[in-house]
Amino acid sequence: MSYRENPRPGGRSARVQVAVHQSVRDMLATMDRADITIPLIAQRANVTPSTIYRRWGGLQELLADVAASRLQPEGEPARIGSAREDLEAWVEQYADEMASGVGRQLLRDVLSVADGANAEKCCTYTRSQLAILIARAEKRGEPFPVEEELMDHVISPIIYRILFDRAPGPDHVRNLIAKVMPESVART
Amino acid sequence: MSYRENPRPGGRSARVQVAVHQSVRDMLATMDRADITIPLIAQRANVTPSTIYRRWGGLQELLADVAASRLQPEGEPARIGSAREDLEAWVEQYADEMASGVGRQLLRDVLSVADGANAEKCCTYTRSQLAILIARAEKRGEPFPVEEELMDHVISPIIYRILFDRAPGPDHVRNLIAKVMPESVART
DNA sequence: CGCACAAAAGCAAATAATTTGCCTTAGTGA
DNA sequence: TCACTAAGGCAAATTATTTGCTTTTGTGCG
């Protein structure tokens, strides 16, 4: 009565997935999210609603799935200058993206589903971007915080504020970074 | 076509609210959340579904509302010993509650709605508990972190991990606290 | 005290979404 | 090429949601 596993690479199943995701992205971009319904998505993607219900379960799950794929980073963090500068640039962009209306909504979508798989995915994406920055610093011999510190003391505060409070300003973001950089331990 | 403002103190409106909230709590405690529907809640609360739809808008909003009220702290942080000990005890309990299945779900519910009012509420609750701890420390002349530091470097990492990753263990929580305590600035 | 008013609830019909059983189609591998 | 299987289509049945209209209930005023 319901069959959704991970689709085989090139089959019909995969095409449907792409069409449905695309349809959702289009709709998210052009209409009010409250007006998005599965029958509408299905129509635009040229599939029947029952296909979507069987594969995803419901609107929330579908939105979470789409959101997770949109939160996947598109490339490596830019190379600006020192490892620290790279980090600052990347984090600032990350914070801006997540704090934007769209970003916020993606975060909510990803979190609103009981199955934490999508949320974990997006944490993994972030870690892997940070890992790249850390590797660069190491290669160049620059002192740099470890991943855990960055996650706990830079990423977490940013996301927490975005989700529960007001988005952090650029100065605050820079401050968070300053605090975890190995040199600047001194601080009251 | 829809009338939901903040209800007058003692009226019928307030009674309905209590009944509906109660009904939701009961159901959350006894059944699978996926089986909870507005018609069921309405039946148990002895109101009609349309009342709920008009007052809350939908299931997500109602769940978010109930979740926010359940996240409200019930009393002051316990007095254990030093300000730091009080903080440790409170944070540990907080982390445990939030990391539990129920807590996690409450967080998700509160976040899953576009209107951030409920999420902000729960951030405010946390701040006010911390403020109490800070005030105690000040009164006793014990050195203590400021609110912002606690929010950014203790609460945020805990909640981030709970939402996106694995729940932090008690040792990690203690570590986070150790880092923000004014004495223990020294650390690589 | 009782009356008029307004806000919110009830009711029920109309609409829309979701679920499900059964059938068809398209990929897969022998 | 053929049989097999997983996934999609279709349509009927079920549920949830919306909405117009009516009724109830608290509130404040005379």
Coordinates of N, CA and C in Angstrom, one line a residue, chain A:
Chain A
M1 N 0.8 -1.2 0.0 CA 0.0 0.0 0.0 C 0.8 1.3 0.0
S2 N 2.1 1.1 0.0 CA 2.9 2.3 -0.1 C 4.3 1.8 -0.4
Y3 N 4.9 2.3 -1.4 CA 6.2 1.8 -1.8 C 7.2 2.9 -2.1
R4 N 7.9 3.4 -1.1 CA 8.9 4.4 -1.4 C 10.3 3.9 -0.8
E5 N 11.1 3.5 -1.7 CA 12.5 3.2 -1.3 C 13.4 4.1 -2.1
N6 N 14.7 4.0 -2.0 CA 15.5 4.8 -2.9 C 15.4 4.3 -4.3
P7 N 15.1 5.2 -5.2 CA 14.8 4.8 -6.6 C 16.1 4.4 -7.3
R8 N 15.9 3.5 -8.2 CA 17.0 3.0 -9.1 C 17.5 4.2 -9.9
P9 N 18.8 4.3 -10.3 CA 19.4 5.4 -10.9 C 18.6 6.0 -12.1
G10 N 18.5 5.3 -13.2 CA 18.0 6.0 -14.4 C 16.5 5.8 -14.8
G11 N 15.8 5.2 -13.9 CA 14.4 4.7 -14.3 C 13.3 5.8 -14.3
R12 N 12.2 5.3 -14.5 CA 11.0 6.2 -14.5 C 10.9 6.9 -13.1
S13 N 11.1 6.1 -12.1 CA 11.1 6.6 -10.8 C 11.9 7.9 -10.6
A14 N 13.1 7.8 -11.1 CA 14.0 9.0 -11.0 C 13.4 10.2 -11.7
R15 N 12.8 9.9 -12.9 CA 12.3 11.1 -13.7 C 11.1 11.7 -12.9
V16 N 10.3 10.9 -12.3 CA 9.2 11.4 -11.5 C 9.8 12.3 -10.4
Q17 N 10.8 11.8 -9.7 CA 11.4 12.6 -8.6 C 11.8 13.9 -9.1
V18 N 12.5 14.0 -10.2 CA 13.0 15.2 -10.7 C 11.8 16.2 -11.0
A19 N 10.9 15.6 -11.7 CA 9.7 16.4 -12.1 C 9.0 17.0 -10.9
V20 N 8.8 16.2 -9.9 CA 8.1 16.7 -8.7 C 8.9 17.7 -8.0
H21 N 10.2 17.4 -7.8 CA 11.1 18.4 -7.1 C 11.0 19.7 -7.9
Q22 N 11.2 19.7 -9.2 CA 11.2 20.9 -10.0 C 9.9 21.6 -9.8
S23 N 8.8 20.9 -9.8 CA 7.5 21.5 -9.7 C 7.4 22.2 -8.3
V24 N 7.9 21.6 -7.3 CA 7.8 22.2 -6.0 C 8.7 23.5 -6.0
R25 N 9.9 23.4 -6.5 CA 10.7 24.6 -6.5 C 10.1 25.7 -7.2
D26 N 9.5 25.5 -8.4 CA 8.8 26.5 -9.1 C 7.7 27.1 -8.3
M27 N 7.0 26.3 -7.7 CA 5.8 26.8 -6.9 C 6.3 27.6 -5.7
L28 N 7.3 27.1 -5.0 CA 7.8 27.9 -3.9 C 8.3 29.2 -4.3
A29 N 8.8 29.3 -5.6 CA 9.3 30.6 -6.0 C 8.2 31.5 -6.5
T30 N 7.1 31.0 -6.9 CA 6.1 31.9 -7.5 C 4.9 32.1 -6.7
M31 N 4.6 31.2 -5.8 CA 3.3 31.4 -5.1 C 3.5 31.3 -3.6
D32 N 2.4 31.7 -2.9 CA 2.4 31.6 -1.4 C 2.5 30.2 -1.0
R33 N 3.3 29.9 0.0 CA 3.5 28.5 0.4 C 2.2 27.9 0.9
A34 N 1.4 28.7 1.5 CA 0.2 28.2 2.1 C -0.8 27.6 1.0
D35 N -0.6 28.1 -0.2 CA -1.5 27.7 -1.3 C -0.9 26.4 -2.1
I36 N 0.2 26.0 -1.7 CA 0.8 24.8 -2.3 C 0.1 23.6 -1.8
T37 N -0.4 22.8 -2.7 CA -1.0 21.5 -2.3 C -0.5 20.4 -3.2
I38 N -0.7 19.2 -2.7 CA -0.2 18.0 -3.5 C -0.9 17.9 -4.8
P39 N -2.2 18.0 -4.8 CA -2.8 18.0 -6.1 C -2.3 19.0 -7.1
L40 N -1.9 20.2 -6.7 CA -1.4 21.2 -7.6 C 0.0 20.8 -8.1
I41 N 0.8 20.3 -7.1 CA 2.2 19.9 -7.5 C 2.1 18.8 -8.5
A42 N 1.2 17.9 -8.2 CA 1.1 16.7 -9.1 C 0.7 17.1 -10.5
Q43 N -0.2 18.0 -10.6 CA -0.7 18.5 -11.9 C 0.5 19.1 -12.7
R44 N 1.2 20.0 -12.0 CA 2.3 20.7 -12.7 C 3.4 19.7 -13.1
A45 N 3.6 18.7 -12.3 CA 4.6 17.7 -12.6 C 4.2 16.6 -13.5
N46 N 2.9 16.6 -13.9 CA 2.3 15.6 -14.7 C 2.4 14.2 -14.1
V47 N 2.0 14.1 -12.9 CA 1.9 12.8 -12.3 C 0.6 12.9 -11.5
T48 N 0.1 11.8 -11.0 CA -1.1 11.8 -10.2 C -0.8 12.0 -8.8
P49 N -1.7 12.6 -8.0 CA -1.5 12.8 -6.6 C -1.1 11.6 -5.9
S50 N -1.7 10.5 -6.2 CA -1.4 9.3 -5.5 C 0.0 8.8 -5.6
T51 N 0.6 9.2 -6.7 CA 2.1 8.9 -6.8 C 2.9 9.6 -5.7
I52 N 2.5 10.9 -5.6 CA 3.2 11.6 -4.6 C 3.0 11.1 -3.2
Y53 N 1.7 10.9 -2.9 CA 1.4 10.4 -1.6 C 2.1 9.1 -1.3
R54 N 2.2 8.2 -2.3 CA 2.8 6.9 -2.0 C 4.3 7.1 -1.9
R55 N 4.9 8.0 -2.6 CA 6.4 8.1 -2.5 C 6.9 8.9 -1.4
W56 N 6.1 10.0 -1.1 CA 6.6 10.9 0.0 C 5.8 10.8 1.3
G57 N 4.6 10.4 1.2 CA 3.7 10.4 2.4 C 2.8 11.6 2.5
G58 N 3.4 12.8 2.3 CA 2.5 13.9 2.5 C 3.3 15.2 2.1
L59 N 2.6 16.3 2.2 CA 3.3 17.6 1.8 C 4.5 17.9 2.6
Q60 N 4.4 17.7 3.9 CA 5.6 18.1 4.8 C 6.8 17.3 4.4
E61 N 6.6 16.0 4.2 CA 7.7 15.2 3.9 C 8.3 15.6 2.5
L62 N 7.5 15.9 1.6 CA 8.0 16.3 0.3 C 8.7 17.6 0.4
L63 N 8.2 18.5 1.1 CA 8.8 19.8 1.3 C 10.2 19.6 2.0
A64 N 10.2 18.8 3.0 CA 11.4 18.5 3.7 C 12.5 17.9 2.8
D65 N 12.0 17.1 1.9 CA 13.0 16.4 1.0 C 13.5 17.5 0.0
V66 N 12.7 18.3 -0.5 CA 13.1 19.3 -1.5 C 14.0 20.3 -0.7
A67 N 13.7 20.7 0.5 CA 14.5 21.6 1.2 C 15.9 21.1 1.5
A68 N 15.9 19.8 1.9 CA 17.3 19.3 2.1 C 18.1 19.3 0.9
S69 N 17.5 19.0 -0.3 CA 18.3 19.0 -1.5 C 18.8 20.5 -1.8
R70 N 17.9 21.4 -1.5 CA 18.3 22.8 -1.7 C 19.3 23.3 -0.8
L71 N 19.4 22.7 0.4 CA 20.4 23.2 1.3 C 21.8 22.6 1.1
Q72 N 21.9 21.7 0.1 CA 23.2 21.1 -0.3 C 24.0 22.2 -0.9
P73 N 25.3 22.3 -0.4 CA 26.1 23.4 -1.0 C 26.5 23.1 -2.4
E74 N 26.7 24.1 -3.2 CA 26.9 23.9 -4.6 C 28.3 23.8 -5.0
G75 N 29.2 24.3 -4.2 CA 30.6 24.1 -4.5 C 31.5 24.3 -3.3
E76 N 32.8 24.4 -3.5 CA 33.7 24.6 -2.3 C 33.6 26.0 -1.8
P77 N 33.9 26.3 -0.6 CA 34.0 27.7 -0.1 C 35.0 28.4 -1.0
A78 N 34.7 29.7 -1.2 CA 35.6 30.5 -2.1 C 36.9 30.7 -1.4
R79 N 37.9 30.9 -2.3 CA 39.3 31.2 -1.8 C 39.5 32.7 -1.8
I80 N 39.6 33.3 -0.7 CA 39.7 34.7 -0.6 C 41.1 35.1 -0.3
G81 N 41.6 34.6 0.8 CA 42.9 34.9 1.2 C 43.4 33.9 2.3
S82 N 43.6 34.4 3.5 CA 44.0 33.5 4.6 C 42.9 32.5 4.9
A83 N 43.2 31.5 5.6 CA 42.2 30.5 6.0 C 41.1 31.2 6.8
R84 N 41.5 32.1 7.6 CA 40.5 32.8 8.4 C 39.6 33.7 7.6
E85 N 40.2 34.3 6.6 CA 39.4 35.2 5.7 C 38.4 34.3 4.9
D86 N 38.9 33.2 4.5 CA 38.0 32.2 3.8 C 36.8 31.8 4.7
L87 N 37.2 31.5 5.9 CA 36.1 31.1 6.9 C 35.1 32.3 7.1
E88 N 35.6 33.4 7.3 CA 34.7 34.6 7.5 C 33.8 34.8 6.4
A89 N 34.4 34.7 5.2 CA 33.5 34.9 4.0 C 32.5 33.8 3.9
W90 N 32.9 32.6 4.1 CA 32.0 31.5 3.9 C 30.9 31.6 5.0
V91 N 31.2 31.8 6.2 CA 30.2 31.9 7.3 C 29.3 33.0 7.1
E92 N 29.8 34.1 6.6 CA 28.9 35.3 6.4 C 27.9 35.0 5.4
Q93 N 28.3 34.3 4.3 CA 27.4 34.0 3.3 C 26.4 33.0 3.8
Y94 N 26.9 32.0 4.5 CA 26.0 31.0 5.0 C 25.0 31.6 5.9
A95 N 25.4 32.5 6.8 CA 24.4 33.1 7.7 C 23.4 33.9 6.9
D96 N 23.8 34.6 5.9 CA 22.9 35.4 5.1 C 21.9 34.5 4.4
E97 N 22.4 33.5 3.8 CA 21.4 32.6 3.1 C 20.4 32.0 4.1
M98 N 20.9 31.5 5.2 CA 20.0 30.9 6.2 C 19.0 31.9 6.8
A99 N 19.5 33.1 6.9 CA 18.6 34.1 7.6 C 17.6 34.7 6.6
S100 N 17.8 34.5 5.3 CA 16.8 35.0 4.4 C 15.5 34.3 4.5
G101 N 14.4 34.9 4.0 CA 13.1 34.3 4.1 C 13.1 32.9 3.6
V102 N 13.7 32.7 2.4 CA 13.8 31.4 1.8 C 14.6 30.4 2.7
G103 N 15.7 30.8 3.2 CA 16.6 29.9 4.0 C 15.9 29.5 5.3
R104 N 15.3 30.5 5.9 CA 14.5 30.2 7.1 C 13.5 29.1 6.9
Q105 N 12.8 29.3 5.8 CA 11.7 28.4 5.5 C 12.2 27.0 5.2
L106 N 13.4 27.0 4.5 CA 14.0 25.7 4.2 C 14.4 25.0 5.5
L107 N 14.9 25.7 6.4 CA 15.3 25.1 7.7 C 14.0 24.6 8.4
R108 N 13.0 25.4 8.4 CA 11.8 24.9 9.1 C 11.2 23.7 8.4
D109 N 11.2 23.7 7.1 CA 10.7 22.5 6.4 C 11.5 21.2 6.7
V110 N 12.8 21.4 6.7 CA 13.7 20.3 7.0 C 13.5 19.7 8.4
L111 N 13.1 20.6 9.3 CA 13.0 20.2 10.7 C 11.6 19.7 11.0
S112 N 10.6 20.1 10.2 CA 9.2 19.9 10.7 C 8.8 18.4 10.6
V113 N 9.7 17.6 10.0 CA 9.3 16.2 9.9 C 10.0 15.3 11.0
A114 N 9.2 14.4 11.5 CA 9.7 13.6 12.6 C 11.0 12.8 12.3
D115 N 11.1 12.3 11.1 CA 12.3 11.6 10.7 C 13.4 12.6 10.5
G116 N 14.4 12.4 11.3 CA 15.5 13.4 11.3 C 16.5 13.3 10.2
A117 N 16.2 12.4 9.3 CA 17.2 12.1 8.2 C 17.6 13.4 7.4
N118 N 16.6 14.1 7.0 CA 16.9 15.3 6.3 C 17.6 16.4 7.0
A119 N 17.3 16.5 8.3 CA 18.0 17.5 9.1 C 19.5 17.1 9.3
E120 N 19.7 15.8 9.5 CA 21.1 15.3 9.6 C 21.9 15.6 8.4
K121 N 21.2 15.4 7.3 CA 21.9 15.6 6.0 C 22.4 17.1 6.0
C122 N 21.6 18.0 6.4 CA 22.0 19.4 6.2 C 23.1 19.7 7.2
C123 N 23.1 19.1 8.3 CA 24.3 19.2 9.2 C 25.5 18.6 8.6
T124 N 25.4 17.5 8.0 CA 26.5 16.9 7.3 C 27.1 17.8 6.2
Y125 N 26.2 18.4 5.5 CA 26.7 19.3 4.4 C 27.6 20.4 5.0
T126 N 27.1 21.0 6.1 CA 27.8 22.1 6.7 C 29.2 21.6 7.2
R127 N 29.2 20.4 7.9 CA 30.4 19.9 8.4 C 31.4 19.7 7.2
S128 N 30.9 19.2 6.1 CA 31.9 18.9 5.0 C 32.5 20.2 4.5
Q129 N 31.7 21.3 4.5 CA 32.2 22.6 4.0 C 33.3 23.0 5.0
L130 N 33.0 22.9 6.3 CA 34.0 23.3 7.3 C 35.2 22.5 7.2
A131 N 35.0 21.2 6.9 CA 36.2 20.3 6.8 C 37.2 20.8 5.7
I132 N 36.6 21.3 4.6 CA 37.4 21.8 3.6 C 38.2 23.0 4.0
L133 N 37.6 23.9 4.7 CA 38.3 25.0 5.2 C 39.4 24.6 6.2
I134 N 39.0 23.7 7.1 CA 40.0 23.2 8.0 C 41.2 22.6 7.3
A135 N 41.0 21.8 6.3 CA 42.0 21.2 5.6 C 43.0 22.2 4.9
R136 N 42.3 23.2 4.4 CA 43.2 24.3 3.8 C 44.1 24.9 4.8
A137 N 43.5 25.2 6.0 CA 44.3 25.9 7.0 C 45.5 25.0 7.4
E138 N 45.2 23.7 7.6 CA 46.2 22.8 8.0 C 47.3 22.7 7.0
K139 N 46.9 22.7 5.7 CA 47.9 22.6 4.6 C 48.8 23.8 4.7
R140 N 48.3 24.9 5.0 CA 49.1 26.1 5.0 C 49.7 26.4 6.4
G141 N 49.5 25.5 7.3 CA 50.0 25.7 8.6 C 49.4 26.8 9.4
E142 N 48.3 27.3 9.0 CA 47.7 28.3 9.8 C 46.9 27.7 11.0
P143 N 47.0 28.4 12.2 CA 46.2 27.8 13.3 C 44.7 28.0 13.0
F144 N 43.9 27.0 13.4 CA 42.5 27.0 13.0 C 41.7 26.2 14.1
P145 N 40.5 26.6 14.3 CA 39.7 25.8 15.2 C 39.3 24.5 14.6
V146 N 39.0 23.5 15.5 CA 38.6 22.2 15.0 C 37.1 22.3 14.7
E147 N 36.7 21.3 14.0 CA 35.3 21.3 13.5 C 34.3 21.4 14.6
E148 N 34.5 20.7 15.7 CA 33.5 20.7 16.7 C 33.3 22.2 17.3
E149 N 34.4 22.8 17.4 CA 34.3 24.2 17.9 C 33.6 25.1 17.0
L150 N 33.8 24.9 15.7 CA 33.1 25.7 14.7 C 31.6 25.4 14.7
M151 N 31.3 24.1 14.8 CA 29.9 23.8 14.8 C 29.2 24.3 16.1
D152 N 29.8 24.1 17.2 CA 29.2 24.5 18.5 C 29.2 26.0 18.7
H153 N 30.2 26.7 18.3 CA 30.3 28.1 18.7 C 30.2 29.1 17.6
V154 N 30.1 28.6 16.4 CA 29.8 29.6 15.3 C 28.5 29.2 14.6
I155 N 28.4 28.0 14.1 CA 27.2 27.6 13.4 C 26.0 27.6 14.3
S156 N 26.1 26.9 15.4 CA 25.0 26.7 16.3 C 24.3 28.1 16.7
P157 N 25.2 29.0 17.2 CA 24.5 30.3 17.6 C 23.8 31.0 16.5
I158 N 24.4 30.9 15.3 CA 23.8 31.5 14.1 C 22.4 30.9 13.8
I159 N 22.4 29.6 13.8 CA 21.2 28.9 13.4 C 20.1 29.1 14.5
Y160 N 20.6 29.0 15.8 CA 19.6 29.2 16.9 C 19.0 30.5 16.8
R161 N 19.8 31.5 16.6 CA 19.2 32.9 16.5 C 18.2 33.0 15.3
I162 N 18.6 32.4 14.2 CA 17.7 32.5 13.0 C 16.4 31.8 13.3
L163 N 16.4 30.6 14.0 CA 15.2 29.9 14.2 C 14.3 30.4 15.3
F164 N 15.0 30.9 16.4 CA 14.2 31.2 17.6 C 14.1 32.7 17.9
D165 N 15.0 33.5 17.2 CA 15.1 34.8 17.7 C 15.3 35.7 16.4
R166 N 16.1 36.7 16.5 CA 16.4 37.6 15.4 C 17.6 37.1 14.7
A167 N 17.7 37.3 13.4 CA 18.9 36.9 12.7 C 20.1 37.7 13.2
P168 N 21.3 37.0 13.3 CA 22.5 37.7 13.8 C 23.0 38.7 12.7
G169 N 23.5 39.8 13.1 CA 24.1 40.7 12.2 C 25.5 40.3 11.8
P170 N 26.1 40.9 10.8 CA 27.4 40.5 10.3 C 28.5 40.8 11.4
D171 N 28.3 41.8 12.2 CA 29.3 42.0 13.3 C 29.3 40.9 14.3
H172 N 28.1 40.5 14.6 CA 28.0 39.4 15.6 C 28.6 38.1 15.0
V173 N 28.4 37.9 13.8 CA 29.0 36.7 13.1 C 30.5 36.8 13.2
R174 N 31.1 37.9 12.9 CA 32.5 38.1 12.9 C 33.1 37.9 14.3
N175 N 32.3 38.3 15.3 CA 32.6 38.2 16.7 C 32.7 36.7 17.1
L176 N 31.7 35.9 16.6 CA 31.7 34.5 16.9 C 33.0 33.9 16.4
I177 N 33.4 34.3 15.2 CA 34.6 33.7 14.6 C 35.8 34.1 15.4
A178 N 35.8 35.4 15.7 CA 37.0 35.9 16.5 C 37.2 35.0 17.7
K179 N 36.1 34.7 18.4 CA 36.2 34.0 19.6 C 36.8 32.6 19.5
V180 N 36.6 31.9 18.4 CA 37.1 30.6 18.3 C 38.4 30.5 17.6
M181 N 38.9 31.6 17.1 CA 40.2 31.5 16.5 C 41.3 31.4 17.5
P182 N 42.2 30.4 17.4 CA 43.2 30.1 18.4 C 43.9 31.3 19.0
E183 N 44.3 32.3 18.2 CA 45.0 33.4 18.7 C 44.2 34.2 19.8
S184 N 43.0 34.4 19.5 CA 42.2 35.4 20.3 C 41.5 34.7 21.4
V185 N 42.3 33.9 22.2 CA 41.6 33.3 23.3 C 41.4 34.3 24.4
A186 N 42.2 35.3 24.5 CA 42.1 36.3 25.6 C 40.8 37.1 25.4
R187 N 40.0 37.2 26.4 CA 38.7 37.9 26.3 C 38.0 37.7 27.7
T188 N 37.4 38.8 28.1 CA 36.8 38.7 29.4 C 35.5 37.9 29.3

